[in-house]
Short mmCIF file of C-alpha atoms in Angstrom, two decimals:
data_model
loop_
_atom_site.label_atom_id
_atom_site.label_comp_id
_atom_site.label_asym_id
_atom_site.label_seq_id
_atom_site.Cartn_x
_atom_site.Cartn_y
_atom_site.Cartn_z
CA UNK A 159 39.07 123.29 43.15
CA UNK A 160 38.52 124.40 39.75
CA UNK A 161 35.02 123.83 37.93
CA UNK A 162 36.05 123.61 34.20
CA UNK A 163 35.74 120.51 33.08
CA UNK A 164 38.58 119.22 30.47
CA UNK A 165 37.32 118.01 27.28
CA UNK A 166 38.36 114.48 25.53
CA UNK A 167 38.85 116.61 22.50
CA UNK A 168 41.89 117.78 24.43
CA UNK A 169 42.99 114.42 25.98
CA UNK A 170 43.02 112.13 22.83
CA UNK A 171 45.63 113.61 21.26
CA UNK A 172 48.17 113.68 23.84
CA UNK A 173 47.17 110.05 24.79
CA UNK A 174 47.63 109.21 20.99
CA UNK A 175 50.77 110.89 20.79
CA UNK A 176 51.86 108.95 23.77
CA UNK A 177 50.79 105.86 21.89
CA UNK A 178 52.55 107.10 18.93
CA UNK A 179 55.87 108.31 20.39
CA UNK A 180 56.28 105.46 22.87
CA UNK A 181 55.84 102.76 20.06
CA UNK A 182 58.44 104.07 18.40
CA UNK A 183 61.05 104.80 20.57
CA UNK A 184 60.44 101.66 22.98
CA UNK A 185 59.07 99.05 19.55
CA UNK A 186 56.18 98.60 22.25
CA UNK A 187 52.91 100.02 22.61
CA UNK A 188 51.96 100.81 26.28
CA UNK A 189 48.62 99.59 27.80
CA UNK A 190 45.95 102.32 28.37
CA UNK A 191 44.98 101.63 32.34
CA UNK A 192 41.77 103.23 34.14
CA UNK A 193 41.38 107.24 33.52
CA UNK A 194 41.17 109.21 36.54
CA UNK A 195 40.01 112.66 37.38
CA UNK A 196 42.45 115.19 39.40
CA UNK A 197 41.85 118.02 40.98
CA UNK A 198 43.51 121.14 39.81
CA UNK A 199 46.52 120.52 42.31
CA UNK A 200 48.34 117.42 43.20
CA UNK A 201 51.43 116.19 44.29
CA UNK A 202 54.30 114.83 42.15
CA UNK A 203 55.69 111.72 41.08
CA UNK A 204 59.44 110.76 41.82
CA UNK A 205 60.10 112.31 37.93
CA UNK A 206 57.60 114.53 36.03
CA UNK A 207 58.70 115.88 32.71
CA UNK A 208 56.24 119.57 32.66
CA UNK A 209 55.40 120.63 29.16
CA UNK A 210 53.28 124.03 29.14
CA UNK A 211 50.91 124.71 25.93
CA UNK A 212 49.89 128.19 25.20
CA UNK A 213 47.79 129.64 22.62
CA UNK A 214 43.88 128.55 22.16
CA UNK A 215 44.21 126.15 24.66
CA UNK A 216 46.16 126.44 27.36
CA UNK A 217 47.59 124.29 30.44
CA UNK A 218 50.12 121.67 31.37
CA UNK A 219 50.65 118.24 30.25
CA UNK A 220 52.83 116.06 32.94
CA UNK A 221 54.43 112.73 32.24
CA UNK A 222 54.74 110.94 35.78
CA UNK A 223 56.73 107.83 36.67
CA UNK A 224 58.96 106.58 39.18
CA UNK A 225 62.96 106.70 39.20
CA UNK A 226 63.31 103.20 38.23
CA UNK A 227 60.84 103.52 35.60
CA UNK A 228 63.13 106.62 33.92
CA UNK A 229 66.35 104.73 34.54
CA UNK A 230 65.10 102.28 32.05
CA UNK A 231 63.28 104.99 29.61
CA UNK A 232 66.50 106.64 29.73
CA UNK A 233 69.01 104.39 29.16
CA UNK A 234 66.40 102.84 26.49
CA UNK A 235 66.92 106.19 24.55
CA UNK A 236 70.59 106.49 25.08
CA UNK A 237 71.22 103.37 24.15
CA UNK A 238 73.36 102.44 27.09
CA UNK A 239 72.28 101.68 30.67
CA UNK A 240 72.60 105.25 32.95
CA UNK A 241 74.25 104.56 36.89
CA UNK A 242 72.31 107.71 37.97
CA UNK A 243 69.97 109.81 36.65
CA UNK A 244 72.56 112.94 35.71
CA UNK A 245 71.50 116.00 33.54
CA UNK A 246 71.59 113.54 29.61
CA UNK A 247 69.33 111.22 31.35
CA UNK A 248 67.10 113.82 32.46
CA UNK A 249 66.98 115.86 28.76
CA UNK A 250 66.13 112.61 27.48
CA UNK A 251 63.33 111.86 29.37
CA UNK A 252 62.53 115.73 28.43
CA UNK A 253 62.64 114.98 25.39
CA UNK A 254 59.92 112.74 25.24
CA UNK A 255 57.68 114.94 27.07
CA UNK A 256 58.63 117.18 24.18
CA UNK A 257 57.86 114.44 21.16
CA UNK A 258 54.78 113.29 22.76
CA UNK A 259 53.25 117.31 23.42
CA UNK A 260 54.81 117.81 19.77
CA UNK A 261 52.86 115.14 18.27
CA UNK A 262 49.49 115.86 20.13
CA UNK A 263 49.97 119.50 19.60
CA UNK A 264 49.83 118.40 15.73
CA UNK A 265 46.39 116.94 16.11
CA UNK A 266 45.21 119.60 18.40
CA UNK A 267 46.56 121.85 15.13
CA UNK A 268 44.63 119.98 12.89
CA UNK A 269 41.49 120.97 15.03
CA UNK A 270 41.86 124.39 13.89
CA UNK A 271 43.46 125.45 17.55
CA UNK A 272 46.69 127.37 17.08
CA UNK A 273 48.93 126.53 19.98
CA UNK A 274 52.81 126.64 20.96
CA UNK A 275 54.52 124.43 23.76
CA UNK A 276 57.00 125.51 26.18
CA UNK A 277 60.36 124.01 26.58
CA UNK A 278 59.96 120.91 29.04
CA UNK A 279 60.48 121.06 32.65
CA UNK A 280 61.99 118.29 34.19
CA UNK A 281 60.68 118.04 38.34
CA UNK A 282 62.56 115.36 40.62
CA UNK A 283 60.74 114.49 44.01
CA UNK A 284 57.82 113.12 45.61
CA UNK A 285 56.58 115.66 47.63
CA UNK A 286 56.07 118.64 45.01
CA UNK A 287 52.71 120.54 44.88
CA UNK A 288 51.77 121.09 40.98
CA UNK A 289 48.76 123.04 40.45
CA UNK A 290 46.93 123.35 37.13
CA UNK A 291 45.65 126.35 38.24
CA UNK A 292 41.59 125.78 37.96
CA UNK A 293 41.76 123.29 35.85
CA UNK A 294 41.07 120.05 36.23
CA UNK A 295 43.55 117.23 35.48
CA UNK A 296 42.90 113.88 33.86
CA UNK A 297 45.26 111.49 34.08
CA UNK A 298 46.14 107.90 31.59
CA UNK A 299 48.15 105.50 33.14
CA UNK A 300 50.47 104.08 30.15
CA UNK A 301 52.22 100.72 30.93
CA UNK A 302 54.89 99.37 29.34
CA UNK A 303 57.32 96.84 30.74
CA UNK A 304 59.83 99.73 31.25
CA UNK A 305 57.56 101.15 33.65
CA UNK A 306 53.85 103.33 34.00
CA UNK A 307 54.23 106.31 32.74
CA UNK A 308 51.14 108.43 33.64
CA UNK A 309 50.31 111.12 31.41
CA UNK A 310 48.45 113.88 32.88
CA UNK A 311 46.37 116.73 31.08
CA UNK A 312 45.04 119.92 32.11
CA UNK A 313 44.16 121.86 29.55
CA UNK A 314 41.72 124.83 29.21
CA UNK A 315 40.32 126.67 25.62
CA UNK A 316 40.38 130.22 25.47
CA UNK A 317 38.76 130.91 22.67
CA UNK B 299 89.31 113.68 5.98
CA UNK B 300 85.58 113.29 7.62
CA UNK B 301 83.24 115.11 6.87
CA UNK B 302 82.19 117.60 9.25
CA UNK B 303 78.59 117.99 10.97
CA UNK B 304 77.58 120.50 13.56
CA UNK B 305 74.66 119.26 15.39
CA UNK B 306 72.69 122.20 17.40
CA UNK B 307 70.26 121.15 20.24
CA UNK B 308 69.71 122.80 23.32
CA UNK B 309 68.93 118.82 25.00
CA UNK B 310 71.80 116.94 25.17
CA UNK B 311 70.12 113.99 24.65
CA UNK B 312 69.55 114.71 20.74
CA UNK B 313 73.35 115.63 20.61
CA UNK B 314 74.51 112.75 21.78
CA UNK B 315 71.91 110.73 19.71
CA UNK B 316 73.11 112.17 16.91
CA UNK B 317 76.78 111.54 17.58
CA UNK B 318 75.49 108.18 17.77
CA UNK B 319 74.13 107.97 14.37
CA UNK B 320 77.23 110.36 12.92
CA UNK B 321 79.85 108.38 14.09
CA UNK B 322 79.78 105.21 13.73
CA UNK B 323 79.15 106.59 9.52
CA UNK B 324 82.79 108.06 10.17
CA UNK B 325 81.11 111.73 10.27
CA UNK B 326 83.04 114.25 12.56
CA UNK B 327 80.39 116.16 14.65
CA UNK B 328 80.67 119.57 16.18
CA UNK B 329 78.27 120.22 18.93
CA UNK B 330 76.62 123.95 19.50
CA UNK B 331 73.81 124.13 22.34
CA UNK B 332 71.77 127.06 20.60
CA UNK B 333 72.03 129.15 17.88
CA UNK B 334 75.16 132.08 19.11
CA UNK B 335 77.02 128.65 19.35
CA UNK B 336 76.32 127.39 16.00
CA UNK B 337 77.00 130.42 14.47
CA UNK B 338 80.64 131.04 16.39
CA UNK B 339 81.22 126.88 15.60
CA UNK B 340 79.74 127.55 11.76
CA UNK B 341 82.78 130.17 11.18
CA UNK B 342 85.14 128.65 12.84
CA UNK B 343 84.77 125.38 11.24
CA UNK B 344 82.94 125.57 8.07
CA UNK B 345 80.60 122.41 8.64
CA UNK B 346 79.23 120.60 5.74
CA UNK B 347 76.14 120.44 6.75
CA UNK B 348 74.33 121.63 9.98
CA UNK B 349 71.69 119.94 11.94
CA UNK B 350 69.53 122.79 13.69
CA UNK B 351 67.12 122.39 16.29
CA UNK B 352 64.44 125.12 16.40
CA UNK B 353 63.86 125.93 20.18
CA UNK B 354 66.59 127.00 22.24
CA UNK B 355 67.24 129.48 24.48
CA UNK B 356 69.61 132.30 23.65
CA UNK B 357 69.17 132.01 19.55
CA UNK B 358 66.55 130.04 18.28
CA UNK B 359 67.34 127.83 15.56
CA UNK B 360 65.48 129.75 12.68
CA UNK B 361 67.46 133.18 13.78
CA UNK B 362 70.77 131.23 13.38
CA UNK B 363 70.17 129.71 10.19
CA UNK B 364 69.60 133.41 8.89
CA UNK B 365 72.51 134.63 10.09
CA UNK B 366 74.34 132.06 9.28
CA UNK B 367 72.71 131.79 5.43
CA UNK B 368 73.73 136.01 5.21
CA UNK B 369 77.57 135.19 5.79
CA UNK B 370 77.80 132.01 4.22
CA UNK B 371 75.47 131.56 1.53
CA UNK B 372 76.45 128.40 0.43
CA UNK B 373 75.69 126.87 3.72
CA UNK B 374 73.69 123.43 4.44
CA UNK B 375 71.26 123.41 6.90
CA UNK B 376 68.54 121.02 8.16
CA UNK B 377 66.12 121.68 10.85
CA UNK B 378 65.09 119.32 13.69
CA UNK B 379 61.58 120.07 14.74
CA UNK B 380 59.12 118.40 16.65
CA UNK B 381 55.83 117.46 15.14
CA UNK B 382 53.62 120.80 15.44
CA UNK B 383 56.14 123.00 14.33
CA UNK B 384 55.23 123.09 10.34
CA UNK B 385 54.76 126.97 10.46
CA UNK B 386 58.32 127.16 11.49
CA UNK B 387 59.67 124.73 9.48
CA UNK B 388 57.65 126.75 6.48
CA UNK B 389 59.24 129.46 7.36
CA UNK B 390 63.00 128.07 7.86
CA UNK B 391 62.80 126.80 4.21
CA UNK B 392 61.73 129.83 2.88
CA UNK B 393 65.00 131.39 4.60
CA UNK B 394 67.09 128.63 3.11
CA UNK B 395 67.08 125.11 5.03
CA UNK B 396 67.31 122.37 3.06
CA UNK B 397 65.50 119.89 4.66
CA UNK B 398 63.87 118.93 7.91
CA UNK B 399 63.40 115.96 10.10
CA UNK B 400 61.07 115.36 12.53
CA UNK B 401 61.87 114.42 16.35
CA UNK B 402 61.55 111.34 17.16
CA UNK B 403 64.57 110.70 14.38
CA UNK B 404 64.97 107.67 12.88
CA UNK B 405 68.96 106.43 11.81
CA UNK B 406 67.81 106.05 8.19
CA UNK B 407 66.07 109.00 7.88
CA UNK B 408 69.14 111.34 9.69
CA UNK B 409 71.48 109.16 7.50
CA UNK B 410 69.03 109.60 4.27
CA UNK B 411 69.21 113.45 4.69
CA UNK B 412 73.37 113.47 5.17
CA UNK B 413 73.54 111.62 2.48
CA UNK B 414 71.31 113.58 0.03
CA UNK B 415 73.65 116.84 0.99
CA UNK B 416 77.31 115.76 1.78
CA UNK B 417 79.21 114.22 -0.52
#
């Protein structure tokens, strides 16, 4: 297990972003649950949209959530309700991986931290090791009434 | 005869958002999945106006709208960027974009821009 601990200066943004992203493309702003601590490797969720950030600070930020939960997220962003969760329902639960990390990575910008993101990953299945590779994860359960998203971030600075 | 818009995005969610906004305003939209496509769709069907993502694989979105601004000069292009991409989109309108919106899109705003360019 990694010793670095992840600082909030990293964390608030992507949370939020998450705030943020979700009002807007749901009209409803998620409830913030209990933070937890991760270590640097855990196992998946059913879905986990993987966005990597490079640059000053460095790491992975992983939106969680169950299959039902991005059935509805999807077919909330399509527009229409999705039978299975095919390749357009998965790019558009990428895609708000990629709005949230976009957003945060605008604060985190604003911080003076030059940083780039990495085209989302989506990850089906339960039973998938993710490390963070020494770094520590925190994780922010998001509800809505779509679903809980939980947002995970583990993030290091390089500078 | 509709007016025609290519819309470039490597996700094929924002395509088919975008068709969703297009359409229904009686726009005909042309679909490219990086920036080689948009260029071989931008000759071969001389778009009004171009919605361009910036990060895709193959040809990123600023490449294409340089190549695409040396053979046609006259062409319209707006780039679709996430938020924490203002260097890029800096450097897209100093190579000619017109505009730029900002992912997640809003109808009005998408509509507001197509509006401001196609007549």
């Amino acid at each position: 297990m990694g010793t670095t601990s992840v600082s909030v200066e990293y964390i608030n943004p992507f949370v939020t972003a998450s705030f943020a992203v979700m009002s807007m493309m749901f009209n409803e702003a998620p409830t913030k649950g209990a933070l937890s601590a991760l270590p640097d490797s855990f196992t998946s969720q059913q879905v986990n949209v993987v966005v990597g950030i490079t640059g000053d600070i460095s790491g992975m930020v992983i939106l969680g959530m169950s299959l039902t939960t991005a059935d509805r997220i999807a077919s909330m962003m399509i527009g229409q309700p999705i039978k299975v969760f095919d390749y357009l329902a998965s790019s558009a639960v990428a895609e708000l991986g990629n709005m949230i990390c976009g957003n945060g990575l605008l604060q985190i910008s604003e911080g003076g931290h030059i940083c780039d993101l990495t085209p989302p990953t989506v990850i089906r299945g339960t039973n998938v090791e993710i490390s963070t590779l020494a770094v520590p994860a925190i994780v922010v359960p998001l509800k809505l009434s779509l679903g809980e998203v939980t947002v995970t971030v583990g993030l290091r600075g390089n500078k | 005869m509709h007016k025609k818009i290519l819309v470039t995005d490597d996700a094929a969610f924002m395509r088919v958002m975008l068709k969703g906004i297009l359409i229904p305003e009686k726009y005909a939209v042309i679909e490219a999945v990086n920036g080689q496509e948009a260029l071989e769709q931008y000759a071969s069907h001389q778009p009004d106006l171009v919605f361009m993502d910036i990060t895709m694989p193959v040809m990123d979105g600023i490449t294409a709208l340089k190549a695409i601004r040396a053979k046609f000069p006259n062409a319209c292009l707006v780039m679709c960027t996430a938020m924490g991409q203002q260097n890029m989109v800096i450097e897209a309108i100093k190579a000619g974009a017109k505009d730029f919106i900002v992912k997640p899109f809003q109808a009005e705003r998408v509509l507001e821009c197509v509006k401001k360019f196609v007549h």
